[in-house]
Amino acid sequence: MEKFITEAIDKIYIKKEYDFFRERCKSKLTFLDEFISLIESQNVSFTIQDLDSEPAVRLYIKYPKFEKGELKIIYKTIIDISKIVPIYYVQHEFEVDNIDEMRMSPVLDGFDGQPYTIGQADLYDRTVEFMNNNGYVEVSYSEMNIVIPYIEMPKDVSIFGSQFTVEICLFNDILNICEVPE
């Protein structure tokens, strides 16, 4: 894990420099409009979750549905960009209608850091190049889920599990820091 990631986690959760966290959450990603233009140039639809007081921006990208006979597949990509430190995470997803007569679920789905289609791969390559040019570092699924053992999860917070991870620390406001008056 990059040193600047652990330094930021220590700064916020050990040294309790909550003003730093609040300021970063209120900040705007200066390159976001340019990044959105890059996504719009692809054959995709997307929505963006960019709340003023949140530690990350999330983009939900949906590709044209693939249909061939009874086979129907929906492909998606999620991109999370932290406002706290210059890191981002990309997750590719698929969803297939489950036509098996013995099915337990109406769909079969999955996700990975690796693209499933050429369209996802193209957008991924453009995203990596763009983010690298803007000083951002990609974190993998396993890096997002690294447990930070020296921070204790509050007893009343169970939706995210019992341990702090990189994702919880730098992409979520698990302690409601931005909701507490400064």
XYZ file of C-alpha atoms in Angstrom:
182
model
C 0.000 0.000 0.000
C 1.250 3.463 -0.890
C 2.719 5.442 1.997
C 0.489 8.493 1.361
C -2.575 6.284 1.907
C -1.488 5.137 5.366
C -0.394 8.676 6.241
C -3.846 10.045 5.373
C -5.596 7.310 7.371
C -3.386 8.051 10.384
C -3.992 11.776 10.017
C -7.776 11.362 10.017
C -8.432 8.378 12.265
C -5.497 8.374 14.717
C -4.588 12.062 14.984
C -8.280 12.958 14.497
C -7.576 15.828 12.101
C -11.228 15.943 11.093
C -10.970 19.440 9.590
C -8.614 17.990 6.962
C -11.224 15.320 6.138
C -14.081 17.866 5.990
C -12.105 20.213 3.735
C -11.199 17.386 1.359
C -14.835 16.191 1.254
C -16.049 19.688 0.354
C -13.442 20.032 -2.397
C -14.266 19.562 -6.062
C -12.270 17.332 -8.366
C -10.887 19.920 -10.776
C -10.629 17.402 -13.604
C -14.124 15.921 -13.225
C -15.718 17.801 -16.145
C -12.895 16.716 -18.442
C -13.219 13.113 -17.228
C -16.979 13.195 -17.833
C -16.296 14.409 -21.393
C -14.010 11.405 -21.886
C -16.799 9.055 -20.747
C -19.404 10.830 -22.883
C -17.227 10.195 -25.953
C -17.809 6.450 -25.510
C -20.951 4.525 -26.470
C -22.223 4.393 -22.857
C -24.741 5.931 -20.518
C -23.740 6.980 -17.035
C -24.799 8.600 -13.810
C -22.593 10.385 -11.354
C -22.867 10.508 -7.598
C -21.003 13.626 -6.496
C -22.326 14.864 -3.184
C -20.840 18.068 -1.813
C -19.802 16.647 1.552
C -18.728 13.147 0.630
C -15.189 11.757 0.459
C -15.592 10.229 -3.011
C -17.227 10.616 -6.387
C -18.828 7.533 -7.946
C -19.601 7.031 -11.621
C -21.975 4.276 -12.746
C -21.376 3.431 -16.395
C -23.740 1.230 -18.382
C -22.872 -0.216 -21.783
C -25.353 -1.094 -24.530
C -27.181 -4.340 -23.730
C -25.925 -7.385 -25.614
C -28.617 -9.690 -26.989
C -28.233 -12.767 -29.149
C -31.173 -15.142 -29.172
C -32.111 -15.846 -25.576
C -28.771 -14.551 -24.283
C -29.052 -11.090 -22.739
C -26.098 -9.472 -20.971
C -25.783 -6.113 -19.254
C -22.267 -4.770 -18.687
C -21.447 -2.005 -16.210
C -18.399 -0.276 -14.781
C -18.168 1.575 -11.492
C -15.416 4.125 -10.931
C -14.823 5.497 -7.430
C -12.541 8.519 -7.087
C -11.404 9.593 -3.621
C -11.334 13.290 -2.735
C -9.215 12.542 0.352
C -6.119 11.212 -1.448
C -5.368 10.783 -5.174
C -6.609 7.211 -5.599
C -9.391 5.573 -7.596
C -10.963 2.145 -7.985
C -12.498 0.544 -11.074
C -14.915 -2.388 -10.943
C -16.357 -4.070 -14.041
C -19.636 -5.961 -13.752
C -21.907 -8.185 -15.811
C -25.441 -9.458 -15.414
C -26.927 -12.305 -17.462
C -30.567 -13.326 -17.481
C -30.702 -16.804 -15.947
C -32.952 -18.853 -18.213
C -32.203 -22.166 -16.498
C -35.484 -23.828 -15.541
C -33.915 -24.927 -12.233
C -32.595 -21.440 -11.410
C -32.478 -20.067 -7.893
C -31.963 -16.497 -9.065
C -33.297 -14.555 -12.068
C -29.780 -13.354 -12.981
C -26.194 -14.508 -12.927
C -23.791 -11.704 -12.149
C -20.263 -10.953 -11.138
C -17.584 -8.311 -10.890
C -13.841 -7.996 -11.322
C -11.077 -5.476 -11.817
C -10.514 -6.964 -15.274
C -12.848 -5.934 -18.119
C -15.256 -8.454 -19.649
C -15.649 -6.730 -23.045
C -13.608 -4.678 -25.471
C -15.798 -1.642 -24.641
C -14.990 -1.970 -20.953
C -11.295 -2.500 -21.754
C -11.200 0.609 -23.954
C -12.851 2.779 -21.309
C -10.587 1.283 -18.641
C -7.432 2.071 -20.651
C -8.606 5.654 -21.219
C -9.477 5.995 -17.513
C -6.060 4.745 -16.377
C -4.254 7.101 -18.756
C -6.421 10.054 -17.714
C -6.076 9.381 -13.996
C -2.317 8.814 -14.229
C -1.983 12.131 -16.069
C -3.852 13.778 -13.188
C -1.638 12.252 -10.499
C -4.059 9.543 -9.358
C -3.109 5.964 -8.507
C -5.385 2.982 -9.078
C -6.087 0.707 -6.115
C -7.144 -2.876 -6.662
C -9.999 -4.766 -5.010
C -7.563 -6.386 -2.584
C -5.991 -3.005 -1.722
C -9.442 -1.490 -1.110
C -10.141 -4.290 1.352
C -6.922 -4.087 3.349
C -7.934 -4.033 7.002
C -6.587 -1.188 9.128
C -6.178 -3.131 12.381
C -5.339 -0.272 14.713
C -8.656 1.568 14.245
C -11.688 0.277 16.101
C -15.107 0.353 14.461
C -17.741 2.136 16.582
C -20.215 -0.289 18.153
C -23.265 1.358 16.542
C -21.909 1.007 12.982
C -22.377 -2.454 11.537
C -23.466 -1.894 7.935
C -19.840 -1.945 6.729
C -18.714 -4.854 8.882
C -16.595 -4.865 11.996
C -13.286 -3.562 10.658
C -11.982 -0.426 8.985
C -10.599 -0.934 5.478
C -8.945 1.442 3.021
C -12.307 1.746 1.252
C -14.181 2.637 4.437
C -11.527 5.154 5.501
C -11.006 7.003 2.222
C -14.215 6.539 0.217
C -16.861 6.746 2.985
C -17.669 9.002 5.924
C -18.252 6.112 8.315
C -17.880 8.307 11.418
C -20.178 11.043 10.022
C -17.333 13.514 10.340
C -18.939 15.864 7.830
C -22.236 15.859 9.718
C -20.709 16.874 13.046
C -20.363 20.663 13.520
C -16.805 21.912 13.125
